[in-house]
Amino acid sequence: MIETPYLLFLGDVPDMLAAKVAIGIRDWRPDFAVGQLSLAGCGADLGLTEMTLSDAKEAGAKTLVIGVANRGGVISAAWKKVLLQALEMGFDIASGLHNLLNEESDLVAAAQAHGRNLYDVRVPSVDYPIANGKPRSGKRCLAVGTDCSVGKMYTALAMDAEMQKRNMKSTFRATGQTGILITGGGVPLDAVVADFMAGAVEYLTPDNDEDHWDLIEGQGSLFHVSYSGVTMALVHGGQPDALILCHEPTREHMRGLPEFSLPSLEVLRDTALSLAKVANPACQVVGISVNTQHLSEDEATAYLAQVEDEMGLPAVDPYRHGAGRLVDALAAV
């Protein structure tokens, strides 16, 4: 088990989107987050206490978590000095990057020399089966987005928290590095060999009580040419009974792809539902989650009302206003 609390390392990321791992931990496990450590030129600020490694050690931090989800998932050469110093000072290091800590010889040598641990949470720990598409008992809800990083994980976590308050049977099923660091378990889906991705989702969401809901953490987008494959594995492997559409209305283009515009919610609804019905003909779209963080309260209220009127579905920002209406929609399925 990764020792807590964490010092969240932001490196020199250009913006808040690239720090989404750290943001997720701050928002959903604030008791894990002692502070943040940034390098020169960092464009992200979590609002946590900026700390040196010495400050964090004094505050009781056990693990330096690389809180970054950069394009390609690489460990920057500029970070190495800090990572090596952290190991020397007695920190473990945890990372969800594709560039594995345990494949960096200097980090491995330093960890061995100082008796520390390197945790790569994006390494599959199970030999997953190939998907078979057989129906499973219990119910499943999947969040699908118009783009990457629009709030799919937040939606599932908020719905799970609301269902727990209501004493409903539910489990948040993590499928990415942030969800795994928040909950302590899950499937690092985008690191699973392609033929086994849908099977990994079946493994993650097994037979359950008929009134139990798995809230599956969404990944990527069916419309993002870089990451649509992992989304497709969730749609078919998850066999969702319910879909929640997720959107961030201020985006001018797909993340990292300025030549691609976002699809409309109507197009997302029709595309995702038709694909989901391949694995579960009874699947329904039950609600819309809108990430309104860049809108004022009045703007958010007006936009949600407009979307709800146009789509005929409950439209909420579950992090800002609560996930109650989305859970109500699930309960009606």
Coordinates of C-alpha atoms in Angstrom, one line a residue:
M1 CA 0.0 0.0 0.0
I2 CA 1.2 3.5 -0.8
E3 CA 1.8 5.4 2.4
T4 CA 0.0 8.6 3.1
P5 CA -0.1 11.6 3.4
Y6 CA 1.2 12.8 0.1
L7 CA 3.3 15.8 -1.1
L8 CA 1.8 16.6 -4.6
F9 CA 4.5 17.3 -7.2
L10 CA 3.3 19.6 -10.0
G11 CA 6.7 20.0 -11.7
D12 CA 6.6 22.6 -14.5
V13 CA 3.2 21.8 -16.0
P14 CA 1.8 24.5 -18.2
D15 CA -1.8 24.6 -16.8
M16 CA -4.3 23.2 -14.4
L17 CA -5.6 20.6 -16.8
A18 CA -2.1 18.9 -16.8
A19 CA -2.3 18.7 -13.0
K20 CA -5.5 16.8 -12.9
V21 CA -4.1 13.9 -10.9
A22 CA -3.1 16.3 -8.1
I23 CA -6.4 18.2 -8.4
G24 CA -8.4 14.9 -8.0
I25 CA -6.5 14.0 -4.9
R26 CA -6.9 17.5 -3.4
D27 CA -10.6 17.5 -4.0
W28 CA -11.5 13.9 -3.1
R29 CA -8.9 13.0 -0.5
P30 CA -7.9 16.4 1.0
D31 CA -6.6 14.6 4.2
F32 CA -4.0 12.9 2.0
A33 CA -2.6 16.2 0.6
V34 CA 0.0 17.9 2.9
G35 CA 1.0 20.4 0.3
Q36 CA 2.3 21.0 -3.2
L37 CA 5.8 21.3 -4.8
S38 CA 6.2 23.3 -8.0
L39 CA 9.1 24.1 -10.2
A40 CA 9.9 27.4 -12.0
G41 CA 7.4 28.1 -14.8
C42 CA 4.6 25.9 -13.3
G43 CA 1.2 27.1 -14.5
A44 CA -0.8 25.2 -12.0
D45 CA -1.7 26.1 -8.4
L46 CA -3.8 23.9 -6.2
G47 CA -4.2 26.5 -3.5
L48 CA -2.3 24.2 -1.1
T49 CA 0.8 25.3 0.9
E50 CA 3.8 25.4 -1.4
M51 CA 6.5 23.3 0.3
T52 CA 10.1 22.2 -0.1
L53 CA 10.9 18.6 0.4
S54 CA 12.2 19.5 3.9
D55 CA 8.9 21.3 4.7
A56 CA 6.9 18.3 3.6
K57 CA 9.1 15.9 5.6
E58 CA 8.5 18.0 8.7
A59 CA 4.8 18.1 8.0
G60 CA 4.7 14.2 7.9
A61 CA 4.5 13.5 4.2
K62 CA 5.5 10.0 3.3
T63 CA 5.1 9.8 -0.4
L64 CA 5.9 12.3 -3.2
V65 CA 3.1 11.8 -5.8
I66 CA 3.7 13.0 -9.3
G67 CA 0.3 14.7 -9.7
V68 CA 0.7 15.3 -13.5
A69 CA -1.1 13.8 -16.5
N70 CA 1.0 15.2 -19.3
R71 CA 0.7 14.3 -23.0
G72 CA 2.6 11.0 -23.5
G73 CA 3.0 10.5 -19.7
V74 CA 6.7 11.3 -19.6
I75 CA 9.1 12.1 -16.7
S76 CA 10.8 15.3 -17.6
A77 CA 14.5 15.6 -17.2
A78 CA 13.9 18.8 -15.2
W79 CA 12.1 16.7 -12.5
K80 CA 14.9 14.2 -11.9
K81 CA 16.9 16.3 -9.5
V82 CA 13.8 16.7 -7.2
L83 CA 12.9 13.0 -7.5
L84 CA 16.3 11.8 -6.6
Q85 CA 16.5 14.2 -3.7
A86 CA 13.2 13.0 -2.5
L87 CA 14.4 9.4 -2.4
E88 CA 17.5 10.5 -0.5
M89 CA 15.4 12.3 2.1
G90 CA 13.3 9.2 2.8
F91 CA 10.2 9.7 0.6
D92 CA 8.6 7.0 -1.5
I93 CA 7.5 8.1 -5.0
A94 CA 4.2 7.3 -6.7
S95 CA 3.4 8.0 -10.3
G96 CA 0.6 7.2 -12.8
L97 CA 2.7 8.2 -15.9
H98 CA 3.3 5.9 -18.8
N99 CA 7.0 6.6 -18.3
L100 CA 7.5 4.1 -15.4
L101 CA 9.6 5.0 -12.4
N102 CA 10.9 1.5 -12.3
E103 CA 12.3 1.8 -15.8
E104 CA 14.5 4.8 -14.8
S105 CA 17.8 3.3 -13.7
D106 CA 18.9 6.3 -11.7
L107 CA 15.7 6.3 -9.7
V108 CA 15.8 2.6 -9.2
A109 CA 19.4 2.8 -7.9
A110 CA 18.5 5.6 -5.5
A111 CA 15.5 3.9 -4.2
Q112 CA 17.5 0.7 -3.5
A113 CA 20.3 2.7 -1.9
H114 CA 17.9 4.5 0.5
G115 CA 15.5 1.7 1.1
R116 CA 12.6 3.5 -0.5
N117 CA 9.7 2.4 -2.8
L118 CA 8.7 3.4 -6.3
Y119 CA 5.1 2.9 -7.1
D120 CA 3.9 2.8 -10.7
V121 CA 0.1 2.7 -10.4
R122 CA -0.3 2.5 -14.2
V123 CA 1.0 -1.1 -14.3
P124 CA -1.6 -3.8 -14.6
S125 CA -1.3 -6.3 -11.8
V126 CA -3.8 -8.9 -13.2
D127 CA -3.8 -11.1 -16.3
Y128 CA -7.1 -9.9 -17.6
P129 CA -9.3 -12.1 -19.8
I130 CA -10.6 -11.3 -23.2
A131 CA -14.1 -9.9 -23.0
N132 CA -17.0 -12.3 -23.6
G133 CA -19.9 -9.9 -23.5
K134 CA -22.0 -12.2 -21.3
P135 CA -24.6 -10.3 -19.2
R136 CA -23.7 -9.8 -15.6
S137 CA -26.0 -9.3 -12.6
G138 CA -26.1 -5.9 -10.9
K139 CA -26.2 -2.5 -12.6
R140 CA -23.6 -0.3 -14.1
C141 CA -23.3 3.4 -15.0
L142 CA -20.7 4.9 -17.2
A143 CA -19.8 8.6 -17.8
V144 CA -18.9 9.4 -21.4
G145 CA -17.6 12.8 -22.5
T146 CA -17.5 15.2 -25.4
D147 CA -13.7 15.4 -24.7
C148 CA -11.0 14.3 -22.3
S149 CA -10.8 15.9 -18.8
V150 CA -14.3 17.2 -18.7
G151 CA -15.3 15.7 -15.4
K152 CA -16.1 12.0 -16.0
M153 CA -14.3 10.9 -12.8
Y154 CA -15.7 13.7 -10.7
T155 CA -19.2 12.8 -11.9
A156 CA -18.8 9.1 -10.9
L157 CA -17.3 10.0 -7.5
A158 CA -20.0 12.6 -6.7
M159 CA -22.7 10.1 -7.7
D160 CA -21.1 7.4 -5.6
A161 CA -20.8 9.7 -2.6
E162 CA -24.5 10.7 -2.9
M163 CA -25.6 7.1 -3.2
Q164 CA -23.6 6.2 -0.1
K165 CA -25.4 9.0 1.8
R166 CA -28.7 7.4 0.8
N167 CA -27.6 3.9 1.8
M168 CA -27.8 2.8 -1.7
K169 CA -25.5 0.0 -2.9
S170 CA -22.8 1.5 -5.0
T171 CA -19.1 1.2 -5.8
F172 CA -16.8 3.7 -7.6
R173 CA -14.7 1.7 -10.1
A174 CA -11.4 3.4 -10.9
T175 CA -10.0 3.0 -14.4
G176 CA -7.2 5.6 -14.3
Q177 CA -4.2 6.7 -12.2
T178 CA -6.1 9.4 -10.4
G179 CA -9.0 7.2 -9.4
I180 CA -6.6 4.5 -8.3
L181 CA -4.6 7.0 -6.1
I182 CA -7.8 8.3 -4.6
T183 CA -9.4 4.9 -3.8
G184 CA -6.5 2.6 -3.6
G185 CA -7.5 0.1 -6.3
G186 CA -8.8 -0.3 -9.8
V187 CA -7.6 -1.0 -13.4
P188 CA -5.1 1.2 -15.1
L189 CA -7.1 0.7 -18.3
D190 CA -4.9 2.6 -20.8
A191 CA -1.9 0.5 -19.8
V192 CA -3.7 -2.8 -20.6
V193 CA -2.9 -4.5 -23.9
A194 CA -5.6 -3.5 -26.3
D195 CA -7.2 -7.0 -26.8
F196 CA -7.7 -7.3 -23.1
M197 CA -9.1 -3.8 -22.3
A198 CA -12.8 -4.7 -22.5
G199 CA -12.1 -7.8 -20.5
A200 CA -10.4 -5.8 -17.8
V201 CA -13.6 -3.7 -17.5
E202 CA -15.7 -6.9 -17.2
Y203 CA -13.2 -8.1 -14.5
L204 CA -13.5 -4.8 -12.7
T205 CA -17.4 -4.8 -12.7
P206 CA -18.3 -8.4 -11.9
D207 CA -21.7 -10.0 -11.0
N208 CA -23.3 -8.2 -8.0
D209 CA -26.6 -7.7 -6.2
E210 CA -29.4 -6.7 -8.5
D211 CA -29.8 -3.4 -6.8
H212 CA -26.1 -2.6 -6.7
W213 CA -24.6 0.1 -9.0
D214 CA -21.0 0.2 -10.2
L215 CA -20.1 3.8 -11.1
I216 CA -17.4 3.3 -13.7
E217 CA -14.8 6.0 -14.1
G218 CA -14.9 7.2 -17.7
Q219 CA -11.7 7.7 -19.8
G220 CA -11.0 9.7 -23.0
S221 CA -13.8 10.4 -25.5
L222 CA -15.3 8.5 -28.4
F223 CA -14.6 11.7 -30.4
H224 CA -10.9 12.2 -29.4
V225 CA -8.8 10.6 -32.1
S226 CA -5.9 10.1 -29.6
Y227 CA -7.8 8.3 -26.9
S228 CA -11.0 6.9 -28.3
G229 CA -9.9 3.3 -28.0
V230 CA -9.9 3.2 -24.2
T231 CA -13.4 4.8 -24.2
M232 CA -14.7 2.1 -26.6
A233 CA -13.4 -0.6 -24.2
L234 CA -15.4 0.9 -21.4
V235 CA -18.5 1.2 -23.4
H236 CA -18.5 -2.5 -24.4
G237 CA -16.7 -4.0 -21.4
G238 CA -18.8 -2.1 -18.9
Q239 CA -22.1 -3.1 -20.5
P240 CA -23.6 0.0 -18.9
D241 CA -27.3 0.1 -18.0
A242 CA -27.1 3.9 -17.8
L243 CA -24.9 6.6 -19.5
I244 CA -24.2 10.1 -18.1
L245 CA -23.1 12.6 -20.8
C246 CA -20.3 14.9 -19.6
H247 CA -19.3 18.2 -21.1
E248 CA -17.3 21.3 -20.5
P249 CA -18.9 24.2 -22.3
T250 CA -16.0 26.7 -22.6
R251 CA -13.7 24.4 -24.6
E252 CA -12.8 25.8 -28.0
H253 CA -11.4 22.5 -29.3
M254 CA -10.5 19.0 -28.3
R255 CA -7.8 18.9 -25.6
G256 CA -4.4 18.8 -27.4
L257 CA -6.0 18.8 -30.9
P258 CA -6.8 22.4 -32.0
E259 CA -7.9 21.3 -35.4
F260 CA -10.8 19.2 -33.9
S261 CA -14.0 20.7 -32.4
L262 CA -16.1 19.1 -29.8
P263 CA -19.2 17.2 -30.7
S264 CA -22.6 18.4 -29.6
L265 CA -24.3 16.7 -26.7
E266 CA -26.9 15.4 -29.1
V267 CA -24.2 13.7 -31.3
L268 CA -22.5 12.3 -28.2
R269 CA -25.9 10.9 -26.9
D270 CA -26.7 9.2 -30.2
T271 CA -23.2 7.8 -30.9
A272 CA -22.5 6.6 -27.3
L273 CA -26.0 5.0 -26.9
S274 CA -25.9 3.2 -30.2
L275 CA -22.5 1.7 -29.4
A276 CA -23.5 0.8 -25.8
K277 CA -26.6 -1.0 -27.1
V278 CA -24.3 -3.5 -28.9
A279 CA -23.3 -4.9 -25.4
N280 CA -26.5 -4.0 -23.5
P281 CA -29.6 -3.3 -25.6
A282 CA -31.4 -2.0 -22.5
C283 CA -28.9 0.9 -22.0
Q284 CA -30.3 4.4 -21.5
V285 CA -28.9 7.9 -21.4
V286 CA -30.3 9.2 -18.0
G287 CA -28.6 12.5 -17.4
I288 CA -26.0 15.2 -18.2
S289 CA -23.1 16.4 -16.1
V290 CA -21.7 19.8 -17.0
N291 CA -18.4 21.0 -15.7
T292 CA -19.2 24.7 -15.0
Q293 CA -16.0 25.7 -13.2
H294 CA -15.2 28.4 -15.7
L295 CA -18.7 29.9 -15.5
S296 CA -20.2 32.2 -12.9
E297 CA -23.1 31.0 -10.8
D298 CA -25.6 32.9 -13.0
E299 CA -24.0 31.7 -16.2
A300 CA -23.9 28.1 -14.9
T301 CA -27.6 28.2 -13.9
A302 CA -28.7 29.6 -17.3
Y303 CA -26.6 27.1 -19.2
L304 CA -27.8 24.1 -17.3
A305 CA -31.4 25.2 -17.8
Q306 CA -30.8 25.6 -21.5
V307 CA -29.2 22.1 -21.8
E308 CA -32.0 20.5 -19.8
D309 CA -34.6 22.1 -22.0
E310 CA -32.9 21.1 -25.2
M311 CA -32.0 17.5 -24.2
G312 CA -35.0 16.6 -22.0
L313 CA -32.7 15.2 -19.3
P314 CA -31.6 16.4 -15.9
A315 CA -28.5 18.6 -16.4
V316 CA -26.4 19.4 -13.3
D317 CA -22.8 20.2 -12.2
P318 CA -22.5 17.4 -9.6
Y319 CA -19.4 18.8 -8.0
R320 CA -20.7 22.4 -7.7
H321 CA -24.4 21.7 -7.0
G322 CA -24.5 18.0 -5.9
A323 CA -25.3 14.8 -7.8
G324 CA -28.8 14.3 -6.3
R325 CA -30.8 14.6 -9.5
L326 CA -28.4 12.3 -11.4
V327 CA -28.8 9.7 -8.7
D328 CA -32.6 10.1 -8.8
A329 CA -32.4 9.4 -12.6
L330 CA -30.4 6.2 -11.8
A331 CA -32.9 5.1 -9.3
A332 CA -35.6 5.2 -11.9
V333 CA -33.8 2.9 -14.3

